[in-house]
Amino acid sequence: MTARPSAPAPAAGRRALLEVAVAAAGLALAAPVAAQTGPQPGPASALPTLKLAPVAPPRDAGADMAARIAATTDRAALLELLAAGVEKARITARLAQLGFVDLAAGGQRIWLKPGGGEGFRDCADCPELVPVPEGDVRMELRTGTTPRIVEVALAQPFAVGRFEVTRAQYKAFMQQSGHVVDLGCHVRAPVWKLDPTLSWQDPGYPQGDDEPVACVSHGDAKAYVAWLSKRTGQRYRLLTDPEWHHVAASSAKDMADPARLCAIGNGADETAKQAMPSWTVAPCRDGFRTTAPVGRFAASPWGLSDLSGNLWEWVDTCPPDPSVPGQPFPPPVCREEEGRILRGGSWADPPAARRLDSRIVSEPGIRDQVAGFRVARDLGH
């Protein structure tokens, strides 16, 4: 008996097989031509024409995210992705590329750009800090009759107090630390002498809690930053002389112009001359006879205030020995009893004492009604 030839596969089955093969080749099958009715010309078994088109490769989600991160300059958008746990290493690298620094503050990690003027605190009554960038310092140093130029490289960004330490902040330290100081503070009345009745609480003139603390020695200032370090787990310290110069250098032009001094800080001016006619003063009025509340005057481009005037600021640098020509500055070692430098001038100082390169030197145990301090802090976790 002769076997009958097998029936051809239905059209739907043929198309399914073709789709599998086409898919394997990375192609797409065009939609089938609709069946026609009525008499058909030509062979009855003719098939519809097939059109093959390339299939687009699937999108790479990882590559898309990497491109998105690389194109983003907005810190908030990057931090939102970081909080979602997306591409942590790539996002932190992008933030660093944009100039932001990862630092710990108040139990949190934040990203700030040194030099951008944004501030942070490690605790509610801690000084507000502003990150500043690294840089090369060039300054004039007088150790005798002949000045010399000193160049110092600051390799890392660091944070510095936006303002001088206030009476309120120092009061918290005194109450919580157990630090003890003897009474006595040097005054100008009109000659410089020790008044054994005065202290930081009464420097010889009225003050509010938002004014800078005066009548503190270098040792008092060091005790304060040691207390802050222990309390916060961060490394607080005093600025070095080159660091102070670095953060104040952008104000050098104003510091050298007596007519601009009243805009940037509180010093000997026409207001003070009413009480002290013999003083040499700036030809302007800043409105304050003694200290002013911090932050009342124009800030520097990096957001720091009172770098000129209000109070001289202790720095943790001793002067070079004038008998040793070309001695490195800052000196590599300072003896405990050796004098320390103060920077910036005060409410009692004439324009010449408020220039960028002006310095005075005092014994570290001296307390003076025109001397205070500003803090620095290393950046890190």
CSV table of C-alpha atoms in Angstrom, one decimal:
chain,number,residue,atom,x,y,z
A,1,MET,CA,0.0,0.0,0.0
A,2,THR,CA,1.5,3.3,-1.0
A,3,ALA,CA,2.1,5.7,1.9
A,4,ARG,CA,0.4,9.1,1.6
A,5,PRO,CA,2.7,12.1,1.7
A,6,SER,CA,2.6,13.9,5.0
A,7,ALA,CA,0.5,17.1,5.1
A,8,PRO,CA,2.4,20.4,5.1
A,9,ALA,CA,2.8,22.1,8.5
A,10,PRO,CA,0.1,24.7,9.1
A,11,ALA,CA,1.1,28.3,8.3
A,12,ALA,CA,1.1,29.3,12.0
A,13,GLY,CA,3.5,26.4,12.9
A,14,ARG,CA,5.9,27.4,10.1
A,15,ARG,CA,5.9,31.0,11.3
A,16,ALA,CA,6.7,29.9,14.9
A,17,LEU,CA,9.7,27.9,13.8
A,18,LEU,CA,10.9,30.7,11.6
A,19,GLU,CA,10.6,33.1,14.5
A,20,VAL,CA,12.8,30.9,16.6
A,21,ALA,CA,15.5,30.8,13.9
A,22,VAL,CA,15.3,34.5,13.2
A,23,ALA,CA,15.5,35.3,16.9
A,24,ALA,CA,18.6,33.1,17.2
A,25,ALA,CA,20.2,35.1,14.3
A,26,GLY,CA,19.4,38.4,16.1
A,27,LEU,CA,16.8,39.5,13.6
A,28,ALA,CA,13.1,40.3,13.8
A,29,LEU,CA,10.4,38.9,11.6
A,30,ALA,CA,8.0,41.2,9.9
A,31,ALA,CA,4.3,40.8,10.6
A,32,PRO,CA,2.5,38.3,8.3
A,33,VAL,CA,0.5,39.5,5.3
A,34,ALA,CA,-3.2,39.1,6.0
A,35,ALA,CA,-4.9,36.2,4.2
A,36,GLN,CA,-6.7,37.1,1.0
A,37,THR,CA,-10.1,35.8,0.0
A,38,GLY,CA,-11.5,35.1,-3.5
A,39,PRO,CA,-9.6,33.8,-6.5
A,40,GLN,CA,-5.9,34.2,-6.3
A,41,PRO,CA,-3.7,34.6,-9.3
A,42,GLY,CA,-0.6,32.5,-9.6
A,43,PRO,CA,0.3,29.3,-7.7
A,44,ALA,CA,-2.2,28.4,-5.0
A,45,SER,CA,0.7,27.5,-2.6
A,46,ALA,CA,2.5,30.9,-2.7
A,47,LEU,CA,3.8,32.2,0.7
A,48,PRO,CA,3.8,35.8,2.0
A,49,THR,CA,7.1,37.7,1.5
A,50,LEU,CA,9.2,37.8,4.7
A,51,LYS,CA,11.1,41.0,5.7
A,52,LEU,CA,13.9,40.7,8.2
A,53,ALA,CA,15.0,43.6,10.4
A,54,PRO,CA,17.9,43.9,13.0
A,55,VAL,CA,17.0,43.6,16.7
A,56,ALA,CA,18.4,46.4,18.9
A,57,PRO,CA,20.7,45.0,21.6
A,58,PRO,CA,19.2,45.3,25.1
A,59,ARG,CA,20.2,48.6,27.0
A,60,ASP,CA,23.0,48.2,29.5
A,61,ALA,CA,21.6,49.7,32.7
A,62,GLY,CA,25.0,49.8,34.4
A,63,ALA,CA,26.5,51.8,31.5
A,64,ASP,CA,23.5,54.2,31.6
A,65,MET,CA,24.0,54.9,35.3
A,66,ALA,CA,27.7,55.4,34.9
A,67,ALA,CA,27.1,58.0,32.1
A,68,ARG,CA,24.5,59.7,34.2
A,69,ILE,CA,26.9,60.0,37.2
A,70,ALA,CA,29.7,61.2,35.0
A,71,ALA,CA,27.5,64.0,33.6
A,72,THR,CA,26.1,65.1,36.9
A,73,THR,CA,27.5,68.2,38.6
A,74,ASP,CA,24.7,68.7,41.2
A,75,ARG,CA,25.8,67.6,44.7
A,76,ALA,CA,22.3,67.0,45.9
A,77,ALA,CA,21.5,64.7,43.0
A,78,LEU,CA,24.6,62.7,43.6
A,79,LEU,CA,24.0,62.4,47.3
A,80,GLU,CA,20.4,61.2,46.6
A,81,LEU,CA,21.8,58.4,44.5
A,82,LEU,CA,24.4,57.7,47.2
A,83,ALA,CA,21.7,57.4,49.9
A,84,ALA,CA,19.9,54.9,47.7
A,85,GLY,CA,23.0,52.7,47.7
A,86,VAL,CA,23.6,53.1,43.9
A,87,GLU,CA,27.2,52.9,42.6
A,88,LYS,CA,28.8,54.1,45.8
A,89,ALA,CA,32.4,54.0,44.6
A,90,ARG,CA,31.6,55.8,41.4
A,91,ILE,CA,29.5,58.5,43.1
A,92,THR,CA,32.1,59.2,45.8
A,93,ALA,CA,34.8,59.4,43.1
A,94,ARG,CA,32.6,61.9,41.1
A,95,LEU,CA,32.1,64.1,44.2
A,96,ALA,CA,35.8,64.2,44.9
A,97,GLN,CA,36.4,65.0,41.2
A,98,LEU,CA,34.0,68.0,41.6
A,99,GLY,CA,36.1,69.2,44.6
A,100,PHE,CA,33.9,68.1,47.5
A,101,VAL,CA,35.5,66.6,50.6
A,102,ASP,CA,34.0,63.8,52.6
A,103,LEU,CA,34.0,64.6,56.3
A,104,ALA,CA,32.4,63.6,59.6
A,105,ALA,CA,30.4,66.2,61.5
A,106,GLY,CA,28.0,65.8,64.4
A,107,GLY,CA,27.9,62.1,63.9
A,108,GLN,CA,27.1,62.3,60.2
A,109,ARG,CA,29.1,62.3,57.0
A,110,ILE,CA,28.8,65.3,54.8
A,111,TRP,CA,30.3,66.5,51.6
A,112,LEU,CA,31.5,70.1,51.4
A,113,LYS,CA,33.7,72.0,49.0
A,114,PRO,CA,36.7,73.8,50.6
A,115,GLY,CA,36.6,77.4,49.8
A,116,GLY,CA,32.8,77.3,49.1
A,117,GLY,CA,31.9,79.2,52.3
A,118,GLU,CA,29.6,76.5,53.7
A,119,GLY,CA,29.9,75.8,57.4
A,120,PHE,CA,29.3,72.9,59.8
A,121,ARG,CA,29.5,72.2,63.5
A,122,ASP,CA,30.5,69.1,65.5
A,123,CYS,CA,28.1,70.1,68.3
A,124,ALA,CA,25.5,72.7,69.2
A,125,ASP,CA,27.9,74.9,71.1
A,126,CYS,CA,31.0,74.1,69.1
A,127,PRO,CA,32.4,76.9,66.9
A,128,GLU,CA,31.1,76.9,63.3
A,129,LEU,CA,33.8,75.7,60.9
A,130,VAL,CA,34.4,76.4,57.2
A,131,PRO,CA,36.6,74.1,55.1
A,132,VAL,CA,39.4,75.9,53.2
A,133,PRO,CA,41.5,74.5,50.4
A,134,GLU,CA,45.2,73.7,50.4
A,135,GLY,CA,47.6,76.1,48.8
A,136,ASP,CA,51.0,77.8,48.6
A,137,VAL,CA,51.7,80.6,51.0
A,138,ARG,CA,54.0,83.5,50.4
A,139,MET,CA,54.5,86.0,53.2
A,140,GLU,CA,56.8,88.6,54.5
A,141,LEU,CA,58.6,87.9,57.8
A,142,ARG,CA,60.5,90.4,59.9
A,143,THR,CA,62.9,89.0,62.4
A,144,GLY,CA,65.0,92.1,62.6
A,145,THR,CA,65.5,95.2,60.4
A,146,THR,CA,65.5,93.3,57.1
A,147,PRO,CA,62.3,91.4,56.0
A,148,ARG,CA,62.5,88.2,54.2
A,149,ILE,CA,60.0,86.3,52.0
A,150,VAL,CA,58.9,82.9,53.3
A,151,GLU,CA,57.1,80.3,51.2
A,152,VAL,CA,55.2,77.4,52.7
A,153,ALA,CA,53.2,74.7,51.0
A,154,LEU,CA,49.9,73.6,52.7
A,155,ALA,CA,49.3,70.2,51.2
A,156,GLN,CA,45.9,69.4,52.6
A,157,PRO,CA,42.6,71.3,53.0
A,158,PHE,CA,41.5,71.9,56.6
A,159,ALA,CA,38.7,73.6,58.5
A,160,VAL,CA,38.9,76.9,60.4
A,161,GLY,CA,36.5,78.7,62.7
A,162,ARG,CA,34.2,81.1,60.8
A,163,PHE,CA,34.5,83.5,63.8
A,164,GLU,CA,36.8,84.0,66.8
A,165,VAL,CA,35.7,81.8,69.7
A,166,THR,CA,32.9,83.6,71.6
A,167,ARG,CA,32.4,84.2,75.3
A,168,ALA,CA,29.4,81.8,75.2
A,169,GLN,CA,31.5,79.0,73.7
A,170,TYR,CA,34.4,79.6,76.1
A,171,LYS,CA,31.9,79.6,79.0
A,172,ALA,CA,30.7,76.1,78.0
A,173,PHE,CA,34.3,75.0,78.1
A,174,MET,CA,35.0,76.5,81.5
A,175,GLN,CA,31.8,75.0,83.0
A,176,GLN,CA,32.4,71.5,81.6
A,177,SER,CA,36.1,71.0,81.5
A,178,GLY,CA,37.2,72.1,85.0
A,179,HIS,CA,39.9,74.3,83.5
A,180,VAL,CA,41.1,76.8,86.2
A,181,VAL,CA,42.6,80.2,85.4
A,182,ASP,CA,44.1,82.8,87.8
A,183,LEU,CA,42.7,86.3,87.9
A,184,GLY,CA,44.6,88.9,86.1
A,185,CYS,CA,44.7,90.4,82.6
A,186,HIS,CA,46.9,93.0,80.9
A,187,VAL,CA,45.2,96.3,79.9
A,188,ARG,CA,46.1,99.5,78.1
A,189,ALA,CA,45.3,102.2,80.7
A,190,PRO,CA,47.0,103.9,78.9
A,191,VAL,CA,50.2,102.0,79.4
A,192,TRP,CA,50.3,98.2,79.2
A,193,LYS,CA,50.1,96.7,82.6
A,194,LEU,CA,48.6,93.8,84.6
A,195,ASP,CA,45.2,94.4,86.3
A,196,PRO,CA,44.9,91.6,88.8
A,197,THR,CA,41.1,91.9,89.1
A,198,LEU,CA,40.2,91.2,85.5
A,199,SER,CA,39.6,88.0,83.6
A,200,TRP,CA,37.8,86.6,80.5
A,201,GLN,CA,34.5,87.3,82.3
A,202,ASP,CA,35.5,90.9,82.8
A,203,PRO,CA,38.2,92.1,80.4
A,204,GLY,CA,37.9,95.7,81.5
A,205,TYR,CA,35.0,96.6,79.2
A,206,PRO,CA,31.4,95.4,78.7
A,207,GLN,CA,30.8,92.4,76.4
A,208,GLY,CA,27.9,90.2,75.3
A,209,ASP,CA,28.1,86.4,74.9
A,210,ASP,CA,28.3,86.8,71.1
A,211,GLU,CA,31.5,88.8,71.3
A,212,PRO,CA,35.0,87.2,71.1
A,213,VAL,CA,36.4,86.0,74.4
A,214,ALA,CA,39.4,88.1,75.5
A,215,CYS,CA,42.0,87.7,78.3
A,216,VAL,CA,42.9,84.2,77.3
A,217,SER,CA,46.4,82.9,77.2
A,218,HIS,CA,48.0,80.7,74.6
A,219,GLY,CA,47.7,77.9,77.2
A,220,ASP,CA,44.0,78.6,77.7
A,221,ALA,CA,43.4,78.4,74.0
A,222,LYS,CA,45.3,75.1,73.8
A,223,ALA,CA,43.3,73.7,76.7
A,224,TYR,CA,40.1,74.7,74.8
A,225,VAL,CA,41.0,72.9,71.6
A,226,ALA,CA,42.1,69.8,73.6
A,227,TRP,CA,38.7,69.7,75.3
A,228,LEU,CA,36.9,70.1,71.9
A,229,SER,CA,39.0,67.2,70.5
A,230,LYS,CA,38.1,64.9,73.3
A,231,ARG,CA,34.5,65.9,73.3
A,232,THR,CA,33.9,65.5,69.5
A,233,GLY,CA,36.5,62.8,68.5
A,234,GLN,CA,38.0,65.2,66.0
A,235,ARG,CA,41.4,66.8,66.0
A,236,TYR,CA,40.9,70.5,66.9
A,237,ARG,CA,44.0,72.7,67.2
A,238,LEU,CA,45.1,76.3,66.7
A,239,LEU,CA,46.1,77.5,63.3
A,240,THR,CA,49.8,77.8,62.4
A,241,ASP,CA,51.1,81.1,61.2
A,242,PRO,CA,51.1,80.1,57.5
A,243,GLU,CA,47.6,78.7,57.8
A,244,TRP,CA,46.3,82.0,59.3
A,245,HIS,CA,48.1,83.9,56.5
A,246,HIS,CA,46.5,81.6,53.9
A,247,VAL,CA,42.9,82.1,55.1
A,248,ALA,CA,43.4,85.9,55.4
A,249,ALA,CA,45.4,86.5,52.2
A,250,SER,CA,42.3,87.3,50.1
A,251,SER,CA,41.6,90.3,52.3
A,252,ALA,CA,45.1,91.7,52.0
A,253,LYS,CA,44.1,94.6,49.7
A,254,ASP,CA,41.4,95.8,52.2
A,255,MET,CA,43.7,95.3,55.1
A,256,ALA,CA,46.2,97.7,53.5
A,257,ASP,CA,43.6,100.4,52.8
A,258,PRO,CA,42.8,102.4,55.9
A,259,ALA,CA,39.6,103.7,54.4
A,260,ARG,CA,38.4,100.0,53.9
A,261,LEU,CA,39.2,98.8,57.4
A,262,CYS,CA,35.9,99.8,58.9
A,263,ALA,CA,34.1,97.6,56.3
A,264,ILE,CA,36.0,94.4,57.2
A,265,GLY,CA,36.6,94.7,60.9
A,266,ASN,CA,36.7,96.5,64.2
A,267,GLY,CA,39.8,98.5,65.1
A,268,ALA,CA,41.0,101.9,66.2
A,269,ASP,CA,38.8,104.3,64.3
A,270,GLU,CA,37.0,107.6,64.6
A,271,THR,CA,34.6,106.0,67.1
A,272,ALA,CA,37.5,105.0,69.4
A,273,LYS,CA,39.2,108.4,69.0
A,274,GLN,CA,36.4,110.1,70.8
A,275,ALA,CA,37.4,108.3,73.9
A,276,MET,CA,41.2,108.1,73.1
A,277,PRO,CA,42.2,111.3,71.3
A,278,SER,CA,45.9,110.4,71.2
A,279,TRP,CA,45.3,107.2,69.2
A,280,THR,CA,46.2,106.8,65.6
A,281,VAL,CA,43.1,105.6,63.9
A,282,ALA,CA,41.6,104.7,60.6
A,283,PRO,CA,39.7,107.5,58.8
A,284,CYS,CA,36.3,105.8,59.2
A,285,ARG,CA,33.8,104.7,61.8
A,286,ASP,CA,33.1,101.0,62.5
A,287,GLY,CA,30.6,101.9,65.3
A,288,PHE,CA,32.3,100.0,68.2
A,289,ARG,CA,34.5,101.4,70.9
A,290,THR,CA,35.8,97.9,72.0
A,291,THR,CA,34.9,94.5,70.7
A,292,ALA,CA,32.0,93.9,68.4
A,293,PRO,CA,29.7,90.8,68.1
A,294,VAL,CA,31.3,88.3,65.8
A,295,GLY,CA,30.3,88.4,62.1
A,296,ARG,CA,29.2,92.1,62.0
A,297,PHE,CA,31.6,93.0,59.2
A,298,ALA,CA,32.1,91.9,55.6
A,299,ALA,CA,33.3,88.3,55.3
A,300,SER,CA,36.2,87.1,53.3
A,301,PRO,CA,35.6,85.3,49.9
A,302,TRP,CA,35.9,82.0,51.9
A,303,GLY,CA,33.2,83.1,54.4
A,304,LEU,CA,35.4,84.0,57.4
A,305,SER,CA,34.8,87.1,59.5
A,306,ASP,CA,36.9,89.3,61.8
A,307,LEU,CA,40.3,88.3,60.4
A,308,SER,CA,41.2,92.0,60.7
A,309,GLY,CA,40.5,93.6,64.1
A,310,ASN,CA,38.3,92.7,67.1
A,311,LEU,CA,41.0,90.6,68.8
A,312,TRP,CA,44.5,89.5,68.1
A,313,GLU,CA,44.4,85.7,67.5
A,314,TRP,CA,46.9,83.3,69.0
A,315,VAL,CA,48.5,80.9,66.5
A,316,ASP,CA,50.6,77.9,67.4
A,317,THR,CA,53.8,79.1,66.0
A,318,CYS,CA,56.9,80.7,67.7
A,319,PRO,CA,59.1,83.3,66.0
A,320,PRO,CA,62.4,82.3,64.4
A,321,ASP,CA,65.6,83.1,66.2
A,322,PRO,CA,66.8,86.3,64.7
A,323,SER,CA,70.4,85.3,65.5
A,324,VAL,CA,70.1,82.3,63.1
A,325,PRO,CA,70.0,83.7,59.5
A,326,GLY,CA,67.6,81.8,57.3
A,327,GLN,CA,66.1,79.7,60.1
A,328,PRO,CA,63.2,77.7,58.8
A,329,PHE,CA,59.7,79.2,59.4
A,330,PRO,CA,57.7,77.9,61.1
A,331,PRO,CA,60.5,76.7,63.4
A,332,PRO,CA,60.3,72.9,63.7
A,333,VAL,CA,60.2,72.9,67.5
A,334,CYS,CA,58.9,75.5,69.9
A,335,ARG,CA,59.8,75.3,73.6
A,336,GLU,CA,56.9,75.4,76.0
A,337,GLU,CA,57.9,78.7,77.5
A,338,GLU,CA,58.9,80.3,74.2
A,339,GLY,CA,56.8,83.2,72.9
A,340,ARG,CA,54.0,82.6,70.4
A,341,ILE,CA,52.8,84.8,67.5
A,342,LEU,CA,49.4,86.6,67.4
A,343,ARG,CA,47.8,87.7,64.1
A,344,GLY,CA,45.2,90.1,62.8
A,345,GLY,CA,45.1,93.2,65.1
A,346,SER,CA,42.5,94.3,67.5
A,347,TRP,CA,39.9,96.9,68.4
A,348,ALA,CA,42.7,99.0,69.9
A,349,ASP,CA,45.2,98.9,67.0
A,350,PRO,CA,46.0,101.4,64.3
A,351,PRO,CA,45.9,100.6,60.6
A,352,ALA,CA,49.5,99.6,60.4
A,353,ALA,CA,49.0,96.8,62.9
A,354,ARG,CA,46.1,95.3,60.9
A,355,ARG,CA,48.0,94.6,57.7
A,356,LEU,CA,48.2,91.0,56.5
A,357,ASP,CA,51.9,90.5,57.5
A,358,SER,CA,51.6,92.2,60.9
A,359,ARG,CA,52.5,90.1,63.9
A,360,ILE,CA,53.1,90.5,67.5
A,361,VAL,CA,54.8,88.0,69.9
A,362,SER,CA,53.8,87.3,73.5
A,363,GLU,CA,54.7,85.0,76.2
A,364,PRO,CA,52.3,82.0,76.1
A,365,GLY,CA,51.1,82.6,79.7
A,366,ILE,CA,50.1,86.2,79.1
A,367,ARG,CA,46.5,87.2,79.2
A,368,ASP,CA,45.6,90.4,77.4
A,369,GLN,CA,42.3,92.3,76.9
A,370,VAL,CA,43.1,92.6,73.2
A,371,ALA,CA,43.9,88.8,72.6
A,372,GLY,CA,41.6,85.9,71.7
A,373,PHE,CA,41.8,83.0,69.3
A,374,ARG,CA,40.2,81.1,66.4
A,375,VAL,CA,40.2,77.3,66.1
A,376,ALA,CA,41.3,75.0,63.3
A,377,ARG,CA,40.3,71.4,62.7
A,378,ASP,CA,41.7,68.6,60.6
A,379,LEU,CA,39.3,67.1,58.0
A,380,GLY,CA,38.6,63.4,58.1
A,381,HIS,CA,36.3,60.7,59.5
